[in-house]
Amino acid sequence: MNLGVAMEKQKKIGSYLSAVALVAASLLSSAANAQNDRHGMLIYTRNGKGYVHDNIAASVAAVTKLGTEAGLEVDVTADPEYFEPARLSRYAVLVFANTNNEAFLTDQQRDAFKGYIEHGGGFVGLHSASGSERTWPYFASVLGGRFVEHPPQQILTVDVLDHVSPFTKDLPAHLQHKDECYFFTLMNPDVHPLLGVRKSTLVNTEKMKLDLNSYPEMLPVAWYHTFDGGREFYLALGHNKEDYEDPIILNLIRRGIKWASGAEEMR
């Protein structure tokens, strides 16, 4: 091959690589723009057969206000038929506000939820949301774990486990809070715990059906993580209606919404 032919071939290869790079950049830009086009927040409250918390109205009112303050267009529903891809595509974050038991009725609805997470959707779970979809392991992986049992409500000593996270950096080392302390199974190893309760500080655990020795001393009650393309935040506290007027609880949820929606980064 003479020098002219070689140079011409090299130019063609360079042009091809430049075109590939432009296409890749265009795809990345489109994906980023699609994320930026999500200006909504969906608050979901469905409860299947079983216990229904009386805190739902209070949690919805509080989260609606937080979402509005964050500049998000807020919708509220308990209808699982709402979960279809075209509709979910406009939401930056889904908030499961004290959902429980079967959150969905069909596999198509579960597929829509899964697709939303895979395409970078944000998720926030509050309190009994961890008791949702108890036969679907994927949901537990998204939320970070699955609720199994709790001792009677009591005054909890809540330890701050991460003192530098934007979620918790302004909190004292320990908090006193009346609530239920959830025990979880199917914990996602990727979760980053923010708050915890020491198992040894709990009272009235003797009637629990769990093998408490199989659980660690520090029980997580708030965490965040990334999973399957999405951002997820969960707060196990929040059993009582008045919790949704508590500045500490509200600030945790506010920061969870901002982070899960992509409006705030971890630093």
mmCIF file of C-alpha atoms in Angstrom:
data_model
loop_
_atom_site.group_PDB
_atom_site.id
_atom_site.type_symbol
_atom_site.label_atom_id
_atom_site.label_comp_id
_atom_site.label_asym_id
_atom_site.label_seq_id
_atom_site.Cartn_x
_atom_site.Cartn_y
_atom_site.Cartn_z
ATOM 1 C CA MET A 1 0.000 0.000 0.000
ATOM 2 C CA ASN A 2 1.484 3.408 -0.982
ATOM 3 C CA LEU A 3 1.571 6.384 1.382
ATOM 4 C CA GLY A 4 -1.365 8.243 -0.238
ATOM 5 C CA VAL A 5 -3.715 5.261 0.027
ATOM 6 C CA ALA A 6 -2.675 4.677 3.653
ATOM 7 C CA MET A 7 -3.324 8.311 4.560
ATOM 8 C CA GLU A 8 -6.737 8.248 2.869
ATOM 9 C CA LYS A 9 -7.648 5.076 4.755
ATOM 10 C CA GLN A 10 -6.538 6.687 8.028
ATOM 11 C CA LYS A 11 -8.756 9.710 7.317
ATOM 12 C CA LYS A 12 -11.756 7.444 6.740
ATOM 13 C CA ILE A 13 -11.103 5.617 10.019
ATOM 14 C CA GLY A 14 -10.793 8.944 11.839
ATOM 15 C CA SER A 15 -14.052 10.200 10.328
ATOM 16 C CA TYR A 16 -15.807 6.987 11.334
ATOM 17 C CA LEU A 17 -14.565 7.227 14.912
ATOM 18 C CA SER A 18 -15.629 10.877 15.105
ATOM 19 C CA ALA A 19 -19.107 9.934 13.905
ATOM 20 C CA VAL A 20 -19.344 7.198 16.526
ATOM 21 C CA ALA A 21 -18.280 9.651 19.224
ATOM 22 C CA LEU A 22 -20.900 12.164 18.079
ATOM 23 C CA VAL A 23 -23.636 9.524 18.182
ATOM 24 C CA ALA A 24 -22.574 8.426 21.667
ATOM 25 C CA ALA A 25 -22.537 12.019 22.884
ATOM 26 C CA SER A 26 -25.967 12.583 21.366
ATOM 27 C CA LEU A 27 -27.366 9.528 23.127
ATOM 28 C CA LEU A 28 -25.908 10.635 26.459
ATOM 29 C CA SER A 29 -27.308 14.120 25.956
ATOM 30 C CA SER A 30 -30.737 12.719 25.110
ATOM 31 C CA ALA A 31 -30.714 10.591 28.234
ATOM 32 C CA ALA A 32 -29.735 13.576 30.358
ATOM 33 C CA ASN A 33 -32.429 15.730 28.768
ATOM 34 C CA ALA A 34 -35.006 13.009 29.367
ATOM 35 C CA GLN A 35 -34.069 13.017 33.062
ATOM 36 C CA ASN A 36 -34.236 16.805 33.141
ATOM 37 C CA ASP A 37 -37.701 16.703 31.568
ATOM 38 C CA ARG A 38 -39.055 14.887 34.620
ATOM 39 C CA HIS A 39 -40.722 17.591 36.671
ATOM 40 C CA GLY A 40 -43.254 15.531 38.583
ATOM 41 C CA MET A 41 -43.522 13.620 41.838
ATOM 42 C CA LEU A 42 -46.052 10.836 42.307
ATOM 43 C CA ILE A 43 -47.218 10.049 45.845
ATOM 44 C CA TYR A 44 -48.572 6.509 45.963
ATOM 45 C CA THR A 45 -50.694 5.231 48.872
ATOM 46 C CA ARG A 46 -52.224 1.880 47.898
ATOM 47 C CA ASN A 47 -52.713 -0.699 50.659
ATOM 48 C CA GLY A 48 -53.622 -4.274 49.828
ATOM 49 C CA LYS A 49 -55.466 -6.561 52.229
ATOM 50 C CA GLY A 50 -54.141 -6.103 55.730
ATOM 51 C CA TYR A 51 -53.273 -3.344 58.178
ATOM 52 C CA VAL A 52 -53.771 0.220 56.937
ATOM 53 C CA HIS A 53 -51.992 3.025 58.789
ATOM 54 C CA ASP A 54 -53.994 6.051 59.914
ATOM 55 C CA ASN A 55 -51.008 8.272 59.088
ATOM 56 C CA ILE A 56 -51.543 8.231 55.322
ATOM 57 C CA ALA A 57 -53.395 11.538 55.052
ATOM 58 C CA ALA A 58 -50.804 13.269 57.233
ATOM 59 C CA SER A 59 -47.902 11.814 55.253
ATOM 60 C CA VAL A 60 -49.495 12.803 51.933
ATOM 61 C CA ALA A 61 -50.111 16.377 53.101
ATOM 62 C CA ALA A 62 -46.529 16.714 54.326
ATOM 63 C CA VAL A 63 -44.922 15.170 51.250
ATOM 64 C CA THR A 64 -47.120 17.221 48.904
ATOM 65 C CA LYS A 65 -45.857 20.390 50.567
ATOM 66 C CA LEU A 66 -42.229 19.220 50.391
ATOM 67 C CA GLY A 67 -42.549 18.300 46.720
ATOM 68 C CA THR A 68 -44.132 21.632 45.847
ATOM 69 C CA GLU A 69 -41.372 23.485 47.695
ATOM 70 C CA ALA A 70 -38.843 21.494 45.636
ATOM 71 C CA GLY A 71 -40.462 22.737 42.419
ATOM 72 C CA LEU A 72 -42.072 19.416 41.516
ATOM 73 C CA GLU A 73 -45.573 18.958 40.127
ATOM 74 C CA VAL A 74 -47.245 16.641 42.623
ATOM 75 C CA ASP A 75 -49.815 13.941 41.863
ATOM 76 C CA VAL A 76 -51.385 11.570 44.395
ATOM 77 C CA THR A 77 -52.993 8.211 43.695
ATOM 78 C CA ALA A 78 -53.853 4.871 45.240
ATOM 79 C CA ASP A 79 -54.706 3.388 41.832
ATOM 80 C CA PRO A 80 -52.231 0.725 40.619
ATOM 81 C CA GLU A 81 -53.460 1.209 37.044
ATOM 82 C CA TYR A 82 -51.592 4.502 37.145
ATOM 83 C CA PHE A 83 -48.398 2.468 36.707
ATOM 84 C CA GLU A 84 -47.828 2.395 32.990
ATOM 85 C CA PRO A 85 -44.616 3.528 31.247
ATOM 86 C CA ALA A 86 -45.825 6.639 29.433
ATOM 87 C CA ARG A 87 -47.351 8.103 32.563
ATOM 88 C CA LEU A 88 -44.413 7.270 34.844
ATOM 89 C CA SER A 89 -41.925 8.845 32.433
ATOM 90 C CA ARG A 90 -42.818 12.355 33.619
ATOM 91 C CA TYR A 91 -41.907 11.719 37.252
ATOM 92 C CA ALA A 92 -38.530 12.489 38.784
ATOM 93 C CA VAL A 93 -39.442 10.574 41.937
ATOM 94 C CA LEU A 94 -42.071 8.167 43.251
ATOM 95 C CA VAL A 95 -42.933 8.391 46.948
ATOM 96 C CA PHE A 96 -44.552 5.309 48.456
ATOM 97 C CA ALA A 97 -46.220 6.980 51.441
ATOM 98 C CA ASN A 98 -47.150 4.207 53.857
ATOM 99 C CA THR A 99 -48.171 1.733 51.214
ATOM 100 C CA ASN A 100 -48.538 -1.810 52.524
ATOM 101 C CA ASN A 101 -49.122 -5.365 51.308
ATOM 102 C CA GLU A 102 -49.853 -5.623 47.558
ATOM 103 C CA ALA A 103 -48.944 -2.341 45.918
ATOM 104 C CA PHE A 104 -49.706 -3.700 42.438
ATOM 105 C CA LEU A 105 -52.321 -5.997 40.944
ATOM 106 C CA THR A 106 -50.680 -7.145 37.715
ATOM 107 C CA ASP A 107 -47.260 -8.061 36.378
ATOM 108 C CA GLN A 108 -47.658 -5.304 33.791
ATOM 109 C CA GLN A 109 -47.791 -2.760 36.625
ATOM 110 C CA ARG A 110 -44.723 -4.338 38.224
ATOM 111 C CA ASP A 111 -42.923 -4.211 34.865
ATOM 112 C CA ALA A 112 -43.777 -0.513 34.555
ATOM 113 C CA PHE A 113 -42.326 0.149 38.016
ATOM 114 C CA LYS A 114 -39.204 -1.867 37.202
ATOM 115 C CA GLY A 115 -38.749 -0.040 33.894
ATOM 116 C CA TYR A 116 -39.084 3.289 35.653
ATOM 117 C CA ILE A 117 -36.278 2.380 38.068
ATOM 118 C CA GLU A 118 -34.093 1.028 35.249
ATOM 119 C CA HIS A 119 -34.446 4.323 33.384
ATOM 120 C CA GLY A 120 -33.091 6.351 36.291
ATOM 121 C CA GLY A 121 -36.263 7.054 38.237
ATOM 122 C CA GLY A 122 -36.085 8.102 41.881
ATOM 123 C CA PHE A 123 -37.834 6.302 44.728
ATOM 124 C CA VAL A 124 -38.638 7.283 48.322
ATOM 125 C CA GLY A 125 -40.244 4.816 50.735
ATOM 126 C CA LEU A 126 -41.844 5.890 53.994
ATOM 127 C CA HIS A 127 -42.423 3.640 57.017
ATOM 128 C CA SER A 128 -44.733 0.760 56.006
ATOM 129 C CA ALA A 129 -43.672 0.980 52.357
ATOM 130 C CA SER A 130 -41.185 -1.744 53.308
ATOM 131 C CA GLY A 131 -44.164 -4.050 53.888
ATOM 132 C CA SER A 132 -45.302 -3.662 50.272
ATOM 133 C CA GLU A 133 -45.030 -6.358 47.592
ATOM 134 C CA ARG A 134 -43.961 -9.036 50.066
ATOM 135 C CA THR A 135 -43.757 -11.747 47.416
ATOM 136 C CA TRP A 136 -41.737 -9.723 44.894
ATOM 137 C CA PRO A 137 -38.007 -9.735 45.767
ATOM 138 C CA TYR A 138 -37.216 -6.992 43.243
ATOM 139 C CA PHE A 139 -39.251 -4.473 45.224
ATOM 140 C CA ALA A 140 -37.292 -5.321 48.379
ATOM 141 C CA SER A 141 -34.053 -4.746 46.459
ATOM 142 C CA VAL A 142 -35.264 -1.330 45.280
ATOM 143 C CA LEU A 143 -36.422 -0.224 48.709
ATOM 144 C CA GLY A 144 -33.411 -1.809 50.400
ATOM 145 C CA GLY A 145 -35.108 -4.477 52.519
ATOM 146 C CA ARG A 146 -38.443 -6.001 53.531
ATOM 147 C CA PHE A 147 -40.264 -5.480 56.815
ATOM 148 C CA VAL A 148 -40.910 -8.635 58.828
ATOM 149 C CA GLU A 149 -41.834 -7.621 62.403
ATOM 150 C CA HIS A 150 -41.537 -4.997 65.136
ATOM 151 C CA PRO A 151 -41.884 -4.922 68.922
ATOM 152 C CA PRO A 152 -44.521 -2.625 70.467
ATOM 153 C CA GLN A 153 -44.077 1.081 69.862
ATOM 154 C CA GLN A 154 -41.693 2.681 72.349
ATOM 155 C CA ILE A 155 -39.253 5.522 72.877
ATOM 156 C CA LEU A 156 -36.324 4.697 70.606
ATOM 157 C CA THR A 157 -32.773 5.913 70.985
ATOM 158 C CA VAL A 158 -31.840 6.572 67.382
ATOM 159 C CA ASP A 159 -28.134 6.773 66.568
ATOM 160 C CA VAL A 160 -26.867 8.875 63.670
ATOM 161 C CA LEU A 161 -24.598 6.520 61.730
ATOM 162 C CA ASP A 162 -23.300 8.981 59.144
ATOM 163 C CA HIS A 163 -22.375 12.392 60.505
ATOM 164 C CA VAL A 164 -21.200 13.899 57.209
ATOM 165 C CA SER A 165 -23.999 12.930 54.827
ATOM 166 C CA PRO A 166 -26.197 15.833 53.640
ATOM 167 C CA PHE A 167 -29.116 13.840 55.029
ATOM 168 C CA THR A 168 -27.874 13.854 58.611
ATOM 169 C CA LYS A 169 -24.876 16.178 59.012
ATOM 170 C CA ASP A 170 -26.784 18.688 61.166
ATOM 171 C CA LEU A 171 -28.295 16.094 63.527
ATOM 172 C CA PRO A 172 -27.040 15.326 67.051
ATOM 173 C CA ALA A 173 -25.348 11.979 67.630
ATOM 174 C CA HIS A 174 -28.461 10.519 69.283
ATOM 175 C CA LEU A 175 -32.193 11.213 69.023
ATOM 176 C CA GLN A 176 -35.117 10.175 71.205
ATOM 177 C CA HIS A 177 -38.158 9.305 69.125
ATOM 178 C CA LYS A 178 -41.374 7.391 69.849
ATOM 179 C CA ASP A 179 -41.957 4.899 67.050
ATOM 180 C CA GLU A 180 -41.887 1.281 65.934
ATOM 181 C CA CYS A 181 -38.489 -0.302 65.331
ATOM 182 C CA TYR A 182 -38.701 -2.401 62.191
ATOM 183 C CA PHE A 183 -36.770 -5.613 61.659
ATOM 184 C CA PHE A 184 -35.968 -6.373 58.011
ATOM 185 C CA THR A 185 -35.104 -9.291 55.799
ATOM 186 C CA LEU A 186 -33.701 -9.351 52.243
ATOM 187 C CA MET A 187 -31.467 -6.390 53.041
ATOM 188 C CA ASN A 188 -29.756 -5.057 49.930
ATOM 189 C CA PRO A 189 -25.997 -5.057 50.708
ATOM 190 C CA ASP A 190 -25.643 -1.807 48.765
ATOM 191 C CA VAL A 191 -27.626 0.314 51.233
ATOM 192 C CA HIS A 192 -25.811 3.105 53.060
ATOM 193 C CA PRO A 193 -27.293 3.302 56.603
ATOM 194 C CA LEU A 194 -27.989 6.772 57.977
ATOM 195 C CA LEU A 195 -29.820 6.072 61.225
ATOM 196 C CA GLY A 196 -29.936 3.012 63.462
ATOM 197 C CA VAL A 197 -31.330 1.633 66.706
ATOM 198 C CA ARG A 198 -29.360 -0.703 68.954
ATOM 199 C CA LYS A 199 -31.200 -4.003 69.345
ATOM 200 C CA SER A 200 -30.126 -4.266 72.978
ATOM 201 C CA THR A 201 -31.963 -1.026 73.841
ATOM 202 C CA LEU A 202 -35.368 -2.366 72.742
ATOM 203 C CA VAL A 203 -37.942 -3.513 75.288
ATOM 204 C CA ASN A 204 -40.905 -5.893 75.038
ATOM 205 C CA THR A 205 -39.285 -8.047 72.370
ATOM 206 C CA GLU A 206 -40.074 -11.372 74.066
ATOM 207 C CA LYS A 207 -43.233 -11.998 72.048
ATOM 208 C CA MET A 208 -41.567 -11.485 68.689
ATOM 209 C CA LYS A 209 -41.419 -14.560 66.480
ATOM 210 C CA LEU A 210 -37.996 -13.731 65.059
ATOM 211 C CA ASP A 211 -34.681 -15.205 66.116
ATOM 212 C CA LEU A 212 -33.261 -11.954 67.430
ATOM 213 C CA ASN A 213 -29.792 -13.484 67.663
ATOM 214 C CA SER A 214 -29.709 -13.631 63.874
ATOM 215 C CA TYR A 215 -29.913 -9.824 63.662
ATOM 216 C CA PRO A 216 -27.023 -7.406 64.144
ATOM 217 C CA GLU A 217 -26.823 -5.152 67.170
ATOM 218 C CA MET A 218 -27.378 -2.038 65.055
ATOM 219 C CA LEU A 219 -30.715 -2.118 63.238
ATOM 220 C CA PRO A 220 -30.893 0.386 60.350
ATOM 221 C CA VAL A 221 -33.978 2.612 60.265
ATOM 222 C CA ALA A 222 -32.985 4.985 57.429
ATOM 223 C CA TRP A 223 -30.741 4.566 54.414
ATOM 224 C CA TYR A 224 -30.081 5.482 50.800
ATOM 225 C CA HIS A 225 -28.539 3.651 47.884
ATOM 226 C CA THR A 226 -28.509 3.339 44.104
ATOM 227 C CA PHE A 227 -29.948 0.234 42.533
ATOM 228 C CA ASP A 228 -30.687 -0.886 38.962
ATOM 229 C CA GLY A 229 -30.239 2.609 37.549
ATOM 230 C CA GLY A 230 -32.344 4.487 40.097
ATOM 231 C CA ARG A 231 -31.785 6.361 43.356
ATOM 232 C CA GLU A 232 -33.580 5.160 46.463
ATOM 233 C CA PHE A 233 -34.132 6.580 49.950
ATOM 234 C CA TYR A 234 -36.030 4.880 52.775
ATOM 235 C CA LEU A 235 -37.146 6.043 56.230
ATOM 236 C CA ALA A 236 -38.597 3.406 58.545
ATOM 237 C CA LEU A 237 -39.663 5.966 61.155
ATOM 238 C CA GLY A 238 -43.013 7.684 60.779
ATOM 239 C CA HIS A 239 -45.728 5.490 62.317
ATOM 240 C CA ASN A 240 -47.573 8.327 64.029
ATOM 241 C CA LYS A 241 -49.543 11.084 62.350
ATOM 242 C CA GLU A 242 -47.719 13.765 64.314
ATOM 243 C CA ASP A 243 -44.388 12.537 62.894
ATOM 244 C CA TYR A 244 -45.250 14.390 59.700
ATOM 245 C CA GLU A 245 -45.056 17.669 61.601
ATOM 246 C CA ASP A 246 -41.684 16.808 63.172
ATOM 247 C CA PRO A 247 -38.941 19.017 61.659
ATOM 248 C CA ILE A 248 -36.358 16.225 61.858
ATOM 249 C CA ILE A 249 -38.591 13.754 60.017
ATOM 250 C CA LEU A 250 -39.591 16.384 57.465
ATOM 251 C CA ASN A 251 -35.978 17.360 56.787
ATOM 252 C CA LEU A 252 -35.002 13.738 56.218
ATOM 253 C CA ILE A 253 -37.871 13.274 53.749
ATOM 254 C CA ARG A 254 -37.115 16.605 52.060
ATOM 255 C CA ARG A 255 -33.502 15.613 51.486
ATOM 256 C CA GLY A 256 -34.564 12.151 50.359
ATOM 257 C CA ILE A 257 -36.842 13.661 47.719
ATOM 258 C CA LYS A 258 -34.137 16.037 46.493
ATOM 259 C CA TRP A 259 -31.517 13.316 46.258
ATOM 260 C CA ALA A 260 -33.735 10.625 44.727
ATOM 261 C CA SER A 261 -35.075 13.083 42.138
ATOM 262 C CA GLY A 262 -31.528 14.010 41.087
ATOM 263 C CA ALA A 263 -31.774 17.581 42.329
ATOM 264 C CA GLU A 264 -29.024 17.085 44.911
ATOM 265 C CA GLU A 265 -25.806 15.079 44.917
ATOM 266 C CA MET A 266 -24.093 13.337 47.807
ATOM 267 C CA ARG A 267 -20.986 15.309 48.812
#
